Amino acid sequence: MRRLLWLSFFLLAPCNQARADDVLVPSLIPLPASMQIDAGAAAFRVDGATVIHADGDAAMRVAGQLNAFLARAGHAPLRIADGQGRGVRLDLEAGRGIPAEGYALTVADDGITIRASDEAGLFHGAMTLWQLLTQGEGPRMALPAMRIEDAPRFPWRGYMLDSARHFQTPAQVKQLLDTMALHKLNVFHWHLTDDQGWRIEIKRHPRLTQVGGCRIPAGDAGTDPASGKPARYCGWYSQDDIRDIVAHAAALHITVVPEIDMPGHATAAIAAYPALGTEGREIPVSAHRGIHANLFNVDDATFDFLDGVFAEVAQLFPGPYIHVGGDEAIKTQWQASPRVQARMRELGLADEAALQSWFIHRLETSVHAHGKRLIGWDEILDGGLAPDATVMSWRGIEGGLAAARQGHDVVMSPNANLYLDYLQTDSPDEPGGRPRPKLIPMEKFYRFEPVPEALDADRRHHILGLQANMWTTDDVRFAAVEHNTFPRLLAVAETGWTPKARKDYASFLQRLPAWTRRYEALRVGYARTPFRVLMDDAPAGHDKATLRLSNPLGYPVRYTLDGSAPTQGSPLYAGPIEARLPVQLRTAAFADGTALQPAERFDVTAASLRTRGNAQLQPCIAEGPVLRMQDDTVQDDGQRALFNVAFMQPCWRWDQAPMAGAESIEVRAGRLPYIIDQSEEENARRRFLPARSAHGELDIRAGSCDGDLIATAPLPAHPDADGFITLRAPLLRRSEKTEALCIRFSGDFRPDMWVVDRVTLR
């Protein structure tokens, strides 16, 4: 006998024996606000004969969208008809008491009904049904009798894409919007201008894209190998592209918020129109990362120019907001400019922070004149902020807390919790981004709470929601955008939608594997690394190794040592494995008896223990920024190598290097352009080893970077044709134990720096 099941934010296992035609147990992300399942009532089976009944244009649109998403996931679309009848019924009626964007979904023995007060709610209900219908693998799906009553917790559930540093095609942007809609996200913040590119066509100022939309990449990527001429990297969106993307988003009930960054991050605009700059000189569009000194000037002509930009932006984007940036404006050019200083005295401003506040106030007047509200990063608080401005808090939650206390609306987007370019695992297969020590794994995304406990109850309504930000500084590929975004965006979606009291990370992990199958069906390039197994190996004697396994999400790990594929019956990893060499380790993480990804193969031999790739090494310094940087040289396979670099003090540490029997050391190194713009204060903190010869040396020390020099070799003037060199050096002393090795290169690492690719003991 079936018994009544109550599901309110937690998944329960089916009470009957599993069969191929068993009734589905829903696995939904984001978790609905309320869900009841009656296992004692008759289920409803959806199959090829099921009809969607849609009455009215809005319901017809939603029915078509549901079918389109079913087809994309490899499922047969359902027949659509108007009127009422058995099957799926879409019922839109204003004033029925369901909150904005909310819906009620009921499954009974005669069909499925989705009710809503607005089209957005009907669409979200249809996306919940889409999740139910794509959870299984067959064309027939038996849904249990259930009732879902659902509405979002926050009105702002956002995702930011940086198209300024690296350009995505209109088709790729629309693909991201589609996947956002399936996650019930509703704000797309589009970062369109920065030091590295201006990506939006402004018809009255065509050089913004003609000049500002192109740059010469640093290093080898900036030269055409065939002709030897500069190779320009270009990309921008025409106004027709923008209208098409905005219309696509609107159909998915996603508002697009354009960002035109100022007064800093202005290099591309000033390169196009030098009179906009404080110095008035010609400059190139930047190929570097970091905080640039170039600022817009504060002349009336510049504000007239920017007002013309806002006029066209306002026409292209019907949403209520224009984002003006306001972040990371280094004031050195303003401080050095007699013209700017004279304007400050004319305005009676005490300092450059007050000038930036005046600048933002003037922008807000322009934005308002075009019927929009101003939103900016939390630096716009400095010096005072106009009452109607909204703050996006990225330097932690403190800016958002201060803004809400002052009565401003706030979107929480702290970099330590919601930045997608911070990598998610220690896997060597992560793309370019920010690795250790700034990993943001899934659990940290999930546990972020947008409403600070310190905020008084009468101010909490100012917290509009949260947003995850995908900066593209460190990887040119769209595949890296998808990898860094999905599936972590599911955690953001659940926080934005599901009531706080109903969130549960353990339940989220139970529901997550169903989404990997959906991503694969949709051909979304999600990150496999969180679902795979990491191995750390170390010598445990002359012919033994200690193997440590882990899954980044904490799923159970099973393994074999004979080269066979692990199954649910294979040994469960419970602690370090001591194994005799050689070892043919195969391993996989499991959930509900199924491997989450194809089995990993690790062949551990005496030789493999004596070599380490870049991602297996640690930075020598305990603190400081580390980047996973792309090689500027494209390899024969079309890929670019990736290197972890502590760019303030490039140095790599190999813990537990097996020195016994080693006579020499071999280092394969690549060379990268130093593409990081830094302030004078940051430059003063750089540390490098003085060179002893014309081109510097490879320097390897034992224990620490201040330890005994055990190997050295001179560096050449240039790498080989493939961008790499291989250096071999005899060990100056022998050891029969494991030791930590510090590997670095002498000489200033600007404008180019050597980086370790691989280290091998011979």
PDB file of C-alpha atoms in Angstrom, residues 582-707:
ATOM      1  CA  PRO A 582      52.929   0.321 -10.058  1.00  0.00           C
ATOM      2  CA  VAL A 583      49.232   1.038  -9.379  1.00  0.00           C
ATOM      3  CA  GLN A 584      46.419   1.112 -11.924  1.00  0.00           C
ATOM      4  CA  LEU A 585      43.940   3.146  -9.894  1.00  0.00           C
ATOM      5  CA  ARG A 586      40.471   3.777 -11.287  1.00  0.00           C
ATOM      6  CA  THR A 587      37.940   5.721  -9.301  1.00  0.00           C
ATOM      7  CA  ALA A 588      34.607   7.540  -9.487  1.00  0.00           C
ATOM      8  CA  ALA A 589      32.220   9.445  -7.251  1.00  0.00           C
ATOM      9  CA  PHE A 590      28.775   7.877  -6.832  1.00  0.00           C
ATOM     10  CA  ALA A 591      25.250   9.052  -6.023  1.00  0.00           C
ATOM     11  CA  ASP A 592      22.249   6.721  -5.778  1.00  0.00           C
ATOM     12  CA  GLY A 593      24.380   3.850  -7.010  1.00  0.00           C
ATOM     13  CA  THR A 594      25.431   5.600 -10.208  1.00  0.00           C
ATOM     14  CA  ALA A 595      28.805   7.035 -11.149  1.00  0.00           C
ATOM     15  CA  LEU A 596      28.518  10.803 -11.555  1.00  0.00           C
ATOM     16  CA  GLN A 597      31.182  10.916 -14.276  1.00  0.00           C
ATOM     17  CA  PRO A 598      33.176   8.333 -16.238  1.00  0.00           C
ATOM     18  CA  ALA A 599      35.830   6.688 -14.098  1.00  0.00           C
ATOM     19  CA  GLU A 600      39.132   8.498 -13.615  1.00  0.00           C
ATOM     20  CA  ARG A 601      42.303   6.577 -14.391  1.00  0.00           C
ATOM     21  CA  PHE A 602      45.495   7.232 -12.455  1.00  0.00           C
ATOM     22  CA  ASP A 603      48.595   5.203 -13.306  1.00  0.00           C
ATOM     23  CA  VAL A 604      50.941   5.669 -10.366  1.00  0.00           C
ATOM     24  CA  THR A 605      54.517   4.561 -10.963  1.00  0.00           C
ATOM     25  CA  ALA A 606      57.917   5.381  -9.568  1.00  0.00           C
ATOM     26  CA  ALA A 607      58.402   7.665 -12.581  1.00  0.00           C
ATOM     27  CA  SER A 608      55.060   9.474 -12.133  1.00  0.00           C
ATOM     28  CA  LEU A 609      55.939  10.248  -8.496  1.00  0.00           C
ATOM     29  CA  ARG A 610      59.075  12.005  -9.738  1.00  0.00           C
ATOM     30  CA  THR A 611      57.283  14.528 -11.918  1.00  0.00           C
ATOM     31  CA  ARG A 612      54.814  17.310 -11.169  1.00  0.00           C
ATOM     32  CA  GLY A 613      52.842  19.564 -13.473  1.00  0.00           C
ATOM     33  CA  ASN A 614      52.156  23.226 -12.788  1.00  0.00           C
ATOM     34  CA  ALA A 615      48.726  22.667 -11.223  1.00  0.00           C
ATOM     35  CA  GLN A 616      50.208  20.101  -8.802  1.00  0.00           C
ATOM     36  CA  LEU A 617      52.656  22.648  -7.403  1.00  0.00           C
ATOM     37  CA  GLN A 618      51.941  25.192  -4.680  1.00  0.00           C
ATOM     38  CA  PRO A 619      52.816  28.897  -4.608  1.00  0.00           C
ATOM     39  CA  CYS A 620      55.808  29.467  -2.352  1.00  0.00           C
ATOM     40  CA  ILE A 621      54.215  32.456  -0.649  1.00  0.00           C
ATOM     41  CA  ALA A 622      51.534  31.813   1.938  1.00  0.00           C
ATOM     42  CA  GLU A 623      49.461  34.855   0.990  1.00  0.00           C
ATOM     43  CA  GLY A 624      48.918  36.940  -2.097  1.00  0.00           C
ATOM     44  CA  PRO A 625      47.049  36.657  -5.366  1.00  0.00           C
ATOM     45  CA  VAL A 626      47.420  33.628  -7.624  1.00  0.00           C
ATOM     46  CA  LEU A 627      46.091  33.512 -11.176  1.00  0.00           C
ATOM     47  CA  ARG A 628      45.591  30.626 -13.570  1.00  0.00           C
ATOM     48  CA  MET A 629      46.851  32.389 -16.687  1.00  0.00           C
ATOM     49  CA  GLN A 630      46.524  31.373 -20.327  1.00  0.00           C
ATOM     50  CA  ASP A 631      49.589  30.949 -22.498  1.00  0.00           C
ATOM     51  CA  ASP A 632      49.756  33.619 -25.173  1.00  0.00           C
ATOM     52  CA  THR A 633      50.810  30.977 -27.729  1.00  0.00           C
ATOM     53  CA  VAL A 634      48.138  28.797 -29.323  1.00  0.00           C
ATOM     54  CA  GLN A 635      49.370  25.206 -29.561  1.00  0.00           C
ATOM     55  CA  ASP A 636      48.994  22.848 -32.526  1.00  0.00           C
ATOM     56  CA  ASP A 637      45.797  21.389 -31.055  1.00  0.00           C
ATOM     57  CA  GLY A 638      44.232  24.853 -30.807  1.00  0.00           C
ATOM     58  CA  GLN A 639      44.496  24.886 -27.014  1.00  0.00           C
ATOM     59  CA  ARG A 640      46.439  27.238 -24.783  1.00  0.00           C
ATOM     60  CA  ALA A 641      48.450  26.011 -21.836  1.00  0.00           C
ATOM     61  CA  LEU A 642      47.433  27.208 -18.371  1.00  0.00           C
ATOM     62  CA  PHE A 643      49.810  28.209 -15.590  1.00  0.00           C
ATOM     63  CA  ASN A 644      49.192  28.969 -11.935  1.00  0.00           C
ATOM     64  CA  VAL A 645      51.242  32.083 -11.179  1.00  0.00           C
ATOM     65  CA  ALA A 646      51.689  34.019  -7.920  1.00  0.00           C
ATOM     66  CA  PHE A 647      52.350  37.109  -9.995  1.00  0.00           C
ATOM     67  CA  MET A 648      53.668  39.322  -7.177  1.00  0.00           C
ATOM     68  CA  GLN A 649      56.377  36.740  -6.464  1.00  0.00           C
ATOM     69  CA  PRO A 650      56.456  33.977  -9.111  1.00  0.00           C
ATOM     70  CA  CYS A 651      57.663  30.904  -7.275  1.00  0.00           C
ATOM     71  CA  TRP A 652      56.535  27.259  -7.158  1.00  0.00           C
ATOM     72  CA  ARG A 653      56.867  24.711  -4.337  1.00  0.00           C
ATOM     73  CA  TRP A 654      56.962  20.928  -4.692  1.00  0.00           C
ATOM     74  CA  ASP A 655      56.171  19.351  -1.349  1.00  0.00           C
ATOM     75  CA  GLN A 656      57.534  15.858  -0.665  1.00  0.00           C
ATOM     76  CA  ALA A 657      59.726  15.626  -3.727  1.00  0.00           C
ATOM     77  CA  PRO A 658      61.246  12.083  -3.725  1.00  0.00           C
ATOM     78  CA  MET A 659      64.946  12.922  -3.840  1.00  0.00           C
ATOM     79  CA  ALA A 660      66.282   9.394  -3.236  1.00  0.00           C
ATOM     80  CA  GLY A 661      68.404   8.333  -6.215  1.00  0.00           C
ATOM     81  CA  ALA A 662      67.876  11.563  -8.136  1.00  0.00           C
ATOM     82  CA  GLU A 663      70.954  12.975  -9.882  1.00  0.00           C
ATOM     83  CA  SER A 664      69.473  15.888 -11.828  1.00  0.00           C
ATOM     84  CA  ILE A 665      66.336  17.944 -12.248  1.00  0.00           C
ATOM     85  CA  GLU A 666      64.524  18.910 -15.440  1.00  0.00           C
ATOM     86  CA  VAL A 667      62.213  21.932 -15.706  1.00  0.00           C
ATOM     87  CA  ARG A 668      59.990  22.667 -18.679  1.00  0.00           C
ATOM     88  CA  ALA A 669      59.103  26.357 -18.632  1.00  0.00           C
ATOM     89  CA  GLY A 670      56.965  28.654 -20.708  1.00  0.00           C
ATOM     90  CA  ARG A 671      57.102  32.407 -21.077  1.00  0.00           C
ATOM     91  CA  LEU A 672      54.171  34.776 -20.587  1.00  0.00           C
ATOM     92  CA  PRO A 673      53.825  38.509 -21.076  1.00  0.00           C
ATOM     93  CA  TYR A 674      53.364  40.267 -17.738  1.00  0.00           C
ATOM     94  CA  ILE A 675      49.913  41.696 -18.462  1.00  0.00           C
ATOM     95  CA  ILE A 676      49.017  43.044 -15.022  1.00  0.00           C
ATOM     96  CA  ASP A 677      48.692  46.789 -14.550  1.00  0.00           C
ATOM     97  CA  GLN A 678      49.521  47.742 -10.980  1.00  0.00           C
ATOM     98  CA  SER A 679      49.663  50.826  -8.822  1.00  0.00           C
ATOM     99  CA  GLU A 680      52.952  52.175  -7.498  1.00  0.00           C
ATOM    100  CA  GLU A 681      52.083  50.713  -4.109  1.00  0.00           C
ATOM    101  CA  GLU A 682      51.504  47.271  -5.632  1.00  0.00           C
ATOM    102  CA  ASN A 683      54.707  47.485  -7.673  1.00  0.00           C
ATOM    103  CA  ALA A 684      56.602  48.189  -4.467  1.00  0.00           C
ATOM    104  CA  ARG A 685      55.379  44.851  -3.079  1.00  0.00           C
ATOM    105  CA  ARG A 686      56.713  42.794  -5.992  1.00  0.00           C
ATOM    106  CA  ARG A 687      59.578  40.490  -5.090  1.00  0.00           C
ATOM    107  CA  PHE A 688      62.085  39.000  -7.514  1.00  0.00           C
ATOM    108  CA  LEU A 689      65.453  37.289  -7.288  1.00  0.00           C
ATOM    109  CA  PRO A 690      68.275  39.428  -8.753  1.00  0.00           C
ATOM    110  CA  ALA A 691      69.819  37.898 -11.864  1.00  0.00           C
ATOM    111  CA  ARG A 692      73.475  36.847 -11.840  1.00  0.00           C
ATOM    112  CA  SER A 693      73.836  36.737 -15.635  1.00  0.00           C
ATOM    113  CA  ALA A 694      72.455  38.436 -18.742  1.00  0.00           C
ATOM    114  CA  HIS A 695      69.170  36.547 -18.952  1.00  0.00           C
ATOM    115  CA  GLY A 696      68.845  35.192 -15.436  1.00  0.00           C
ATOM    116  CA  GLU A 697      68.890  31.683 -14.035  1.00  0.00           C
ATOM    117  CA  LEU A 698      66.701  28.799 -12.972  1.00  0.00           C
ATOM    118  CA  ASP A 699      67.049  28.666  -9.183  1.00  0.00           C
ATOM    119  CA  ILE A 700      66.034  25.584  -7.149  1.00  0.00           C
ATOM    120  CA  ARG A 701      66.425  25.440  -3.393  1.00  0.00           C
ATOM    121  CA  ALA A 702      65.635  22.830  -0.759  1.00  0.00           C
ATOM    122  CA  GLY A 703      63.275  23.417   2.148  1.00  0.00           C
ATOM    123  CA  SER A 704      62.304  26.978   1.279  1.00  0.00           C
ATOM    124  CA  CYS A 705      63.237  29.827  -1.049  1.00  0.00           C
ATOM    125  CA  ASP A 706      65.907  30.760   1.505  1.00  0.00           C
ATOM    126  CA  GLY A 707      67.248  27.205   1.693  1.00  0.00           C
TER     127      GLY A 707
END
